[in-house]
Coordinates of C-alpha atoms in Angstrom, one line a residue:
X1 CA -20.3 7.6 0.3
X2 CA -21.9 10.9 -0.5
X3 CA -20.6 14.4 -1.1
X4 CA -22.8 17.0 0.5
X5 CA -25.4 17.5 3.2
X6 CA -28.0 15.5 1.3
X7 CA -27.8 12.6 3.7
X8 CA -30.5 11.3 6.0
X9 CA -30.4 8.8 8.8
X10 CA -33.0 6.4 7.3
X11 CA -30.6 4.3 5.2
X12 CA -27.6 2.4 6.2
X13 CA -25.2 1.9 3.3
X14 CA -25.3 5.4 2.0
X15 CA -26.4 8.6 3.6
X16 CA -29.5 9.3 1.5
X17 CA -33.2 9.4 2.4
X18 CA -35.4 6.3 2.7
X19 CA -38.3 6.0 0.4
X20 CA -40.7 3.4 -1.0
X21 CA -37.7 1.5 -2.5
X22 CA -35.7 1.4 0.7
X23 CA -35.7 -1.0 3.6
X24 CA -35.5 0.7 7.0
X25 CA -33.1 -0.4 9.7
X26 CA -33.8 -3.2 12.0
X27 CA -35.3 -2.2 15.3
X28 CA -33.0 -4.6 17.2
X29 CA -30.2 -3.0 19.3
X30 CA -31.8 0.4 19.5
X31 CA -30.2 1.2 22.8
X32 CA -26.7 0.9 21.2
X33 CA -26.9 1.1 17.4
X34 CA -29.7 3.5 17.1
X35 CA -27.8 5.9 19.3
X36 CA -24.5 5.5 17.4
X37 CA -26.0 5.3 13.9
X38 CA -26.6 9.0 13.2
X39 CA -23.1 9.8 14.4
X40 CA -21.6 7.0 12.2
X41 CA -23.7 8.3 9.3
X42 CA -22.5 11.8 9.7
X43 CA -18.9 10.7 10.0
X44 CA -19.4 8.6 6.8
X45 CA -20.7 11.8 5.2
X46 CA -17.6 13.8 6.3
X47 CA -15.3 11.1 5.1
X48 CA -17.0 11.0 1.7
X49 CA -16.9 14.7 1.4
X50 CA -13.2 14.9 2.2
X51 CA -11.6 11.9 0.6
X52 CA -13.8 10.7 -2.3
X53 CA -11.7 12.6 -4.9
X54 CA -8.4 11.6 -3.3
X55 CA -9.4 8.0 -3.1
X56 CA -10.5 8.1 -6.7
X57 CA -7.0 9.3 -7.7
X58 CA -5.3 6.7 -5.4
X59 CA -7.5 3.9 -6.7
X60 CA -7.0 4.7 -10.4
X61 CA -3.2 5.1 -10.0
X62 CA -3.1 2.0 -7.9
X63 CA -4.9 0.0 -10.6
X64 CA -2.4 1.1 -13.2
X65 CA 0.4 0.3 -10.8
X66 CA -0.9 -3.3 -10.3
X67 CA -1.1 -3.8 -14.1
X68 CA 2.4 -2.4 -14.6
X69 CA 4.0 -5.7 -13.5
X70 CA 2.9 -7.7 -16.5
X71 CA 3.3 -4.6 -18.7
X72 CA 7.0 -4.3 -17.7
X73 CA 7.7 -7.8 -18.9
X74 CA 6.2 -6.8 -22.3
X75 CA 7.7 -3.3 -22.6
X76 CA 11.2 -4.4 -21.5
X77 CA 11.2 -7.9 -22.9
X78 CA 14.5 -7.2 -24.8
X79 CA 16.3 -6.3 -21.6
X80 CA 14.7 -8.9 -19.3
X81 CA 14.8 -12.0 -21.4
X82 CA 17.3 -13.9 -23.7
X83 CA 17.3 -17.2 -25.6
X84 CA 18.3 -20.0 -23.2
X85 CA 21.8 -21.2 -23.8
X86 CA 23.7 -24.4 -22.9
X87 CA 25.8 -22.9 -20.1
X88 CA 26.3 -19.6 -18.3
X89 CA 29.5 -17.6 -18.2
X90 CA 31.0 -16.8 -14.7
X91 CA 29.2 -14.0 -12.9
X92 CA 32.4 -12.0 -12.7
X93 CA 32.6 -11.9 -16.4
X94 CA 29.1 -10.6 -16.6
X95 CA 29.9 -7.8 -14.2
X96 CA 33.0 -6.9 -16.2
X97 CA 30.9 -6.6 -19.3
X98 CA 28.6 -4.2 -17.5
X99 CA 31.6 -2.1 -16.4
X100 CA 32.9 -1.9 -19.9
X101 CA 29.7 -0.2 -21.2
X102 CA 29.5 2.1 -18.2
X103 CA 33.1 2.8 -17.1
X104 CA 32.1 5.9 -15.0
X105 CA 29.7 3.9 -12.8
X106 CA 30.4 2.0 -9.6
X107 CA 28.9 -1.4 -9.2
X108 CA 26.8 -1.6 -6.0
X109 CA 24.9 -4.9 -6.4
X110 CA 24.3 -7.8 -8.8
X111 CA 21.2 -9.8 -9.3
X112 CA 22.2 -13.0 -10.9
X113 CA 19.9 -14.6 -13.5
X114 CA 17.3 -16.4 -11.4
X115 CA 15.7 -18.7 -14.1
X116 CA 16.4 -19.9 -17.6
X117 CA 16.1 -17.1 -20.1
X118 CA 16.4 -14.3 -17.6
X119 CA 19.1 -11.7 -17.8
X120 CA 21.5 -10.8 -15.0
X121 CA 21.0 -7.3 -13.6
X122 CA 24.1 -5.3 -12.6
X123 CA 23.2 -2.2 -10.5
X124 CA 25.5 0.8 -10.6
X125 CA 25.8 4.2 -9.1
X126 CA 26.7 7.2 -11.2
X127 CA 26.2 10.9 -11.7
X128 CA 22.8 12.2 -12.5
X129 CA 20.8 9.4 -10.8
X130 CA 18.1 10.3 -8.3
X131 CA 18.2 9.2 -4.7
X132 CA 17.2 5.6 -4.4
X133 CA 17.8 5.0 -8.1
X134 CA 20.4 2.8 -9.7
X135 CA 21.4 2.2 -13.3
X136 CA 20.6 -1.4 -14.1
X137 CA 22.8 -3.0 -16.8
X138 CA 21.2 -6.1 -18.2
X139 CA 23.6 -8.9 -19.2
X140 CA 23.0 -12.1 -21.1
X141 CA 24.2 -14.8 -18.7
X142 CA 25.0 -17.2 -21.5
X143 CA 27.1 -14.9 -23.7
X144 CA 28.1 -12.0 -21.5
X145 CA 26.5 -9.6 -24.0
X146 CA 25.0 -6.4 -22.6
X147 CA 21.3 -6.2 -23.6
X148 CA 20.6 -2.6 -22.4
X149 CA 20.6 -0.1 -19.5
X150 CA 17.6 1.3 -17.6
X151 CA 17.1 3.2 -14.4
X152 CA 16.0 0.8 -11.6
X153 CA 14.3 2.0 -8.4
X154 CA 14.1 0.4 -5.0
X155 CA 14.7 -3.1 -3.7
X156 CA 12.0 -4.4 -6.0
X157 CA 13.9 -3.2 -9.0
X158 CA 11.1 -1.3 -10.5
X159 CA 11.9 -0.1 -14.1
X160 CA 10.9 3.3 -15.5
X161 CA 7.2 2.4 -16.3
X162 CA 6.4 1.0 -12.9
X163 CA 8.6 3.7 -11.2
X164 CA 6.6 6.5 -12.8
X165 CA 3.2 4.9 -11.9
X166 CA 4.5 4.3 -8.4
X167 CA 5.4 8.0 -8.1
X168 CA 2.0 9.0 -9.4
X169 CA 0.3 6.8 -6.8
X170 CA 2.6 7.9 -4.0
X171 CA 2.9 11.7 -4.4
X172 CA 1.5 12.7 -7.8
X173 CA 5.1 13.5 -8.7
X174 CA 5.0 16.5 -6.5
X175 CA 7.5 15.4 -3.9
X176 CA 6.9 15.9 -0.2
X177 CA 3.9 18.1 -0.7
X178 CA 2.3 15.4 -2.8
X179 CA 2.7 12.8 -0.1
X180 CA 0.0 14.6 1.9
X181 CA -2.6 13.5 -0.6
X182 CA -1.7 9.8 -0.2
X183 CA -1.5 10.0 3.6
X184 CA -4.8 11.7 3.8
X185 CA -6.4 9.1 1.6
X186 CA -4.9 6.2 3.5
X187 CA -5.8 7.8 6.9
X188 CA -9.5 8.0 5.9
X189 CA -9.9 4.8 3.8
X190 CA -10.3 2.5 6.8
X191 CA -12.8 5.0 8.4
X192 CA -14.9 5.0 5.3
X193 CA -14.7 1.3 4.8
X194 CA -15.6 0.3 8.4
X195 CA -18.3 3.0 8.7
X196 CA -19.9 1.8 5.5
X197 CA -19.7 -1.8 6.8
X198 CA -21.5 -0.9 10.0
X199 CA -24.2 1.0 8.1
X200 CA -24.7 -1.9 5.6
X201 CA -24.9 -4.6 8.3
X202 CA -27.4 -2.4 10.3
X203 CA -30.0 -2.6 7.5
X204 CA -33.1 -4.8 7.8
X205 CA -33.3 -7.2 4.9
X206 CA -35.7 -10.0 3.9
X207 CA -33.0 -12.6 3.1
X208 CA -29.3 -13.2 3.8
X209 CA -28.7 -13.1 0.0
X210 CA -29.4 -9.4 0.0
X211 CA -26.4 -8.9 2.4
X212 CA -23.9 -10.5 0.1
X213 CA -25.3 -10.1 -3.4
X214 CA -26.7 -7.1 -5.2
X215 CA -30.3 -6.9 -6.1
X216 CA -31.7 -7.5 -9.6
X217 CA -34.2 -5.4 -11.4
X218 CA -34.5 -2.1 -13.2
X219 CA -32.0 0.6 -12.7
X220 CA -32.8 2.6 -9.6
X221 CA -31.2 4.2 -6.6
X222 CA -32.2 1.0 -4.6
X223 CA -30.3 -1.2 -7.0
X224 CA -27.3 1.1 -6.9
X225 CA -27.4 1.0 -3.1
X226 CA -27.4 -2.8 -3.2
X227 CA -24.4 -2.9 -5.5
X228 CA -22.6 -0.3 -3.3
X229 CA -23.2 -2.3 -0.1
X230 CA -22.6 -5.8 -1.4
X231 CA -19.4 -5.0 -3.2
X232 CA -18.2 -2.9 -0.3
X233 CA -18.8 -5.9 2.0
X234 CA -16.7 -8.2 -0.1
X235 CA -13.9 -5.5 -0.5
X236 CA -13.8 -4.1 3.1
X237 CA -11.1 -6.4 4.5
X238 CA -8.8 -5.7 1.6
X239 CA -9.4 -2.0 1.8
X240 CA -8.7 -1.8 5.5
X241 CA -5.4 -3.8 4.9
X242 CA -4.5 -1.4 2.1
X243 CA -5.1 1.5 4.4
X244 CA -3.0 0.0 7.2
X245 CA 0.0 -1.0 5.0
X246 CA -0.2 2.3 3.1
X247 CA 0.2 4.3 6.3
X248 CA 3.6 2.6 6.9
X249 CA 4.9 4.7 4.1
X250 CA 3.4 7.9 5.3
X251 CA 5.4 10.7 6.8
X252 CA 3.6 11.4 10.2
X253 CA 1.6 8.2 10.9
X254 CA 4.5 6.2 9.5
X255 CA 6.9 7.6 12.1
X256 CA 4.5 6.6 14.9
X257 CA 4.0 3.1 13.4
X258 CA 7.8 2.6 13.2
X259 CA 8.2 3.7 16.8
X260 CA 5.5 1.3 18.0
X261 CA 7.1 -1.6 16.1
X262 CA 10.5 -0.8 17.5
X263 CA 9.1 -0.7 21.1
X264 CA 7.4 -4.1 20.5
X265 CA 10.6 -5.6 19.1
X266 CA 9.3 -5.8 15.6
X267 CA 12.0 -3.9 13.8
X268 CA 13.1 -5.7 10.7
X269 CA 16.6 -7.2 11.3
X270 CA 19.4 -7.2 8.8
X271 CA 22.6 -9.4 8.5
X272 CA 25.7 -7.6 9.9
X273 CA 28.3 -7.2 7.2
X274 CA 30.9 -5.6 9.5
X275 CA 34.3 -7.3 9.2
X276 CA 36.6 -7.5 12.2
X277 CA 36.2 -7.3 16.0
X278 CA 33.5 -4.6 15.8
X279 CA 30.9 -7.1 14.6
X280 CA 28.0 -7.0 17.0
X281 CA 25.4 -9.3 15.3
X282 CA 22.3 -8.5 13.3
X283 CA 21.6 -4.9 12.5
X284 CA 18.3 -3.2 12.7
X285 CA 17.0 -2.3 9.2
X286 CA 14.1 -0.1 8.3
X287 CA 12.7 1.1 5.1
X288 CA 10.8 -0.4 2.2
X289 CA 12.9 0.5 -0.8
X290 CA 16.3 1.6 -1.9
X291 CA 19.7 -0.1 -2.2
X292 CA 21.3 1.7 0.6
X293 CA 24.3 3.9 -0.2
X294 CA 26.5 6.6 1.2
X295 CA 29.1 4.1 2.5
X296 CA 32.7 4.8 1.6
X297 CA 34.0 2.7 -1.3
X298 CA 36.2 -0.2 -0.4
X299 CA 39.9 0.3 -1.4
X300 CA 40.7 -1.2 -4.7
X301 CA 43.8 -2.8 -3.3
X302 CA 42.0 -4.7 -0.5
X303 CA 42.0 -8.5 -0.9
X304 CA 38.9 -9.9 -2.6
X305 CA 38.2 -13.5 -3.5
X306 CA 35.7 -12.3 -6.2
X307 CA 32.0 -12.5 -6.6
X308 CA 32.0 -16.0 -8.0
X309 CA 33.5 -17.5 -4.8
X310 CA 31.3 -15.4 -2.7
X311 CA 28.2 -16.7 -4.5
X312 CA 29.5 -20.2 -4.1
X313 CA 30.0 -19.7 -0.3
X314 CA 26.5 -18.3 0.1
X315 CA 25.0 -21.2 -1.8
X316 CA 26.9 -23.6 0.4
X317 CA 25.4 -21.9 3.4
X318 CA 21.9 -22.5 2.1
X319 CA 21.2 -19.1 0.5
X320 CA 20.2 -19.9 -3.1
X321 CA 17.5 -19.3 -5.7
X322 CA 16.6 -15.7 -6.5
X323 CA 19.5 -13.6 -5.1
X324 CA 20.9 -10.1 -4.7
X325 CA 24.6 -9.7 -4.1
X326 CA 25.6 -6.3 -2.5
X327 CA 29.2 -5.5 -3.1
X328 CA 31.4 -4.6 0.0
X329 CA 32.0 -1.1 1.2
X330 CA 35.0 -0.1 3.4
X331 CA 35.1 -2.2 6.5
X332 CA 32.2 -4.4 5.3
X333 CA 31.8 -7.6 3.4
X334 CA 29.6 -8.9 0.7
X335 CA 25.9 -9.4 1.5
X336 CA 24.0 -12.1 -0.3
X337 CA 20.2 -12.1 0.1
X338 CA 17.4 -14.3 -1.1
X339 CA 14.8 -12.1 -2.7
X340 CA 12.0 -14.6 -3.5
X341 CA 8.9 -13.0 -1.9
X342 CA 6.4 -15.4 -3.3
X343 CA 4.9 -17.7 -0.6
X344 CA 6.6 -19.5 1.0
X345 CA 9.1 -16.7 1.1
X346 CA 12.9 -17.2 0.8
X347 CA 14.5 -14.2 2.4
X348 CA 17.6 -15.7 4.2
X349 CA 20.8 -13.7 4.0
X350 CA 24.5 -14.1 4.7
X351 CA 27.5 -11.8 5.0
X352 CA 30.8 -13.0 3.4
X353 CA 34.3 -11.8 4.1
X354 CA 35.8 -10.7 0.8
X355 CA 39.3 -11.5 2.0
X356 CA 38.8 -15.3 2.3
X357 CA 35.2 -16.0 1.3
X358 CA 34.1 -17.2 4.7
X359 CA 30.6 -16.5 6.0
X360 CA 30.8 -14.1 8.9
X361 CA 27.1 -13.7 9.7
X362 CA 23.8 -15.2 8.6
X363 CA 20.2 -14.4 9.2
X364 CA 17.3 -16.7 8.5
X365 CA 13.8 -15.4 7.8
X366 CA 12.5 -18.0 10.3
X367 CA 14.4 -16.1 13.0
X368 CA 12.6 -12.8 12.2
X369 CA 10.3 -11.5 15.0
X370 CA 6.7 -12.3 14.3
X371 CA 5.8 -8.6 13.9
X372 CA 8.7 -8.1 11.4
X373 CA 7.4 -11.1 9.4
X374 CA 3.8 -9.7 9.4
X375 CA 5.2 -6.3 8.3
X376 CA 7.2 -7.9 5.5
X377 CA 4.1 -9.7 4.3
X378 CA 2.0 -6.6 4.4
X379 CA 4.5 -4.4 2.6
X380 CA 5.0 -7.0 -0.1
X381 CA 1.3 -7.6 -0.5
X382 CA 0.7 -3.8 -0.8
X383 CA 3.4 -3.5 -3.5
X384 CA 2.2 -6.6 -5.4
X385 CA 5.2 -8.9 -5.0
X386 CA 4.0 -11.2 -2.2
X387 CA 2.2 -13.8 -4.3
X388 CA 3.2 -12.7 -7.8
X389 CA 0.5 -12.4 -10.4
X390 CA -2.3 -13.5 -8.0
X391 CA -1.3 -10.6 -5.7
X392 CA -1.3 -8.1 -8.6
X393 CA -4.7 -9.3 -9.8
X394 CA -6.1 -9.0 -6.3
X395 CA -4.7 -5.4 -6.0
X396 CA -6.2 -4.5 -9.4
X397 CA -9.6 -6.0 -8.3
X398 CA -9.6 -4.0 -5.0
X399 CA -8.7 -0.8 -6.8
X400 CA -11.4 -1.3 -9.4
X401 CA -13.9 -2.1 -6.6
X402 CA -13.0 1.1 -4.8
X403 CA -13.5 3.1 -8.0
X404 CA -17.0 1.6 -8.5
X405 CA -17.9 2.3 -4.8
X406 CA -17.0 5.9 -5.3
X407 CA -18.9 6.2 -8.5
X408 CA -22.0 4.5 -7.0
X409 CA -21.8 6.9 -4.1
X410 CA -21.9 9.9 -6.4
X411 CA -24.8 8.4 -8.3
X412 CA -26.8 7.7 -5.2
X413 CA -26.3 11.3 -4.1
X414 CA -27.3 12.6 -7.5
X415 CA -30.5 10.5 -7.6
X416 CA -31.6 11.8 -4.2
X417 CA -30.5 15.5 -4.5
X418 CA -31.0 17.8 -2.8
X419 CA -32.2 15.8 0.2
X420 CA -32.1 16.8 3.9
X421 CA -28.9 16.7 5.8
X422 CA -28.4 14.6 8.9
X423 CA -29.3 16.7 11.9
X424 CA -26.3 18.3 13.7
X425 CA -25.7 17.3 17.3
X426 CA -26.0 13.6 16.7
X427 CA -23.3 13.1 19.4
X428 CA -25.8 14.4 22.0
X429 CA -27.9 11.3 21.5
X430 CA -25.0 9.0 22.5
X431 CA -25.1 8.0 26.2
X432 CA -22.2 9.4 28.2
X433 CA -21.0 5.8 29.0
X434 CA -20.4 5.3 25.3
X435 CA -19.6 8.9 24.3
X436 CA -16.6 9.4 26.7
X437 CA -14.7 6.2 25.6
X438 CA -15.6 7.1 22.0
X439 CA -14.1 10.6 22.4
X440 CA -11.0 9.2 24.1
X441 CA -10.5 6.7 21.4
X442 CA -11.0 9.3 18.7
X443 CA -8.4 11.6 20.3
X444 CA -5.9 8.7 20.5
X445 CA -6.4 7.7 16.9
X446 CA -6.2 11.3 15.8
X447 CA -2.9 11.7 17.6
X448 CA -1.5 8.5 16.2
X449 CA -2.8 9.3 12.6
X450 CA -2.3 13.1 12.5
X451 CA -3.7 13.7 9.1
X452 CA -6.9 12.0 10.2
X453 CA -7.1 14.0 13.4
X454 CA -6.3 17.4 11.9
X455 CA -8.7 17.0 9.0
X456 CA -11.5 15.8 11.2
X457 CA -11.0 18.7 13.5
X458 CA -11.0 21.1 10.6
X459 CA -14.3 19.7 9.3
X460 CA -15.9 19.8 12.7
X461 CA -15.0 23.5 13.0
X462 CA -16.4 24.2 9.6
X463 CA -19.5 22.3 10.3
X464 CA -20.0 24.3 13.6
X465 CA -19.6 27.5 11.7
X466 CA -22.1 26.5 9.1
X467 CA -24.5 25.6 11.9
X468 CA -24.1 29.0 13.4
X469 CA -24.8 30.6 10.0
X470 CA -27.8 28.5 9.5
X471 CA -29.3 29.4 12.9
X472 CA -28.6 33.1 12.3
X473 CA -30.5 32.9 8.9
X474 CA -33.3 31.0 10.6
X475 CA -33.8 33.7 13.2
X476 CA -33.8 36.4 10.5
X477 CA -36.4 34.5 8.6
X478 CA -38.6 34.1 11.7

């Protein structure tokens, strides 16, 4: 990845000139690769020029976010953990204790203690809370004592530290305008990664070891290039997956992705909590975070068997382990969901009638459409909750690798400055039988991922204007 026109077509893993310490490309496949390579190289240059700073921000904030999971356990140890007791008090008593310390709030959900020594989390709505945020009251399940209160964001229950880092990674705490940065970075990341992979694989090398492992020897541009290419090869699959899953949160590309998923029958289903004859089966459920909200409160006089009996009914139906209990709204029942996202996942859910404690609907994760399952896995892997600590360490490693790739790209450009830019008009060397499908595919991708298409078009226009200026100066000099 380089940052200016100091790129030449002689190398493959970075757009800098070949020299005595470079190995030229293999002559094989000249009818195809040799025609495409200058175009790929120039596109790699554009991508580096455009997104290197944005990717550096995203990778650094993503690294901090991945490390925030173990950090939360340390920072909020008092709220999250308690000494293990002999027996737990009823869940209804724990909820009552949370209400006493926050009488102005409304309980929306309860996360019972999932393991010995873990607190119960009672989620409440109240004045002054941002959208998608609840007030989490932490209760000792053995004594009913309240351990503290903290804002909690999203379905993952991120606490203030992780929430702040998540906002930094998502939109730089700038709101909707800030989301453009992350969508632009995610839109170009896969282009940079796959373009770099093609350039690295196209190099001639003496041994296969040079493909997978960096070269040894004194510090030089050649050794930097080998580290850049080898580490990029190992990281490319993860980077492409991060780009794809990150786009599902984006504003414009995300809408197109959701539309395609819905057309293919891959919308994530949700258990229907509607009570009465209007029940129509599973509901479609989209979104990656939040506890829902906006439903009218259930009348206080309505019959309710209580959360303890509801929890017992859900466990009898096979929904057990790490749970989330959503309290009923008007016309709806309790929803009890499994929330264990570590593989094998346990995400079954049931709806329970508050009047008599009967299960009125159930949804098993095994019955999810395949595309919905893959979406769930991808989202959870991107957010670091799919495989627990292993997932978080993998995310941190990918983010650190991306930081190194960007730094090495800057270094290679610096070592070969000022260099000679790749000649304009590389597309003219591509045969029409390849160029026309390539242009059609680019237009389709640019429409589906608008930030990619618009930014590429802007850079092509600017490049054309710079070319006109250069030719005008050349004529004046002649």
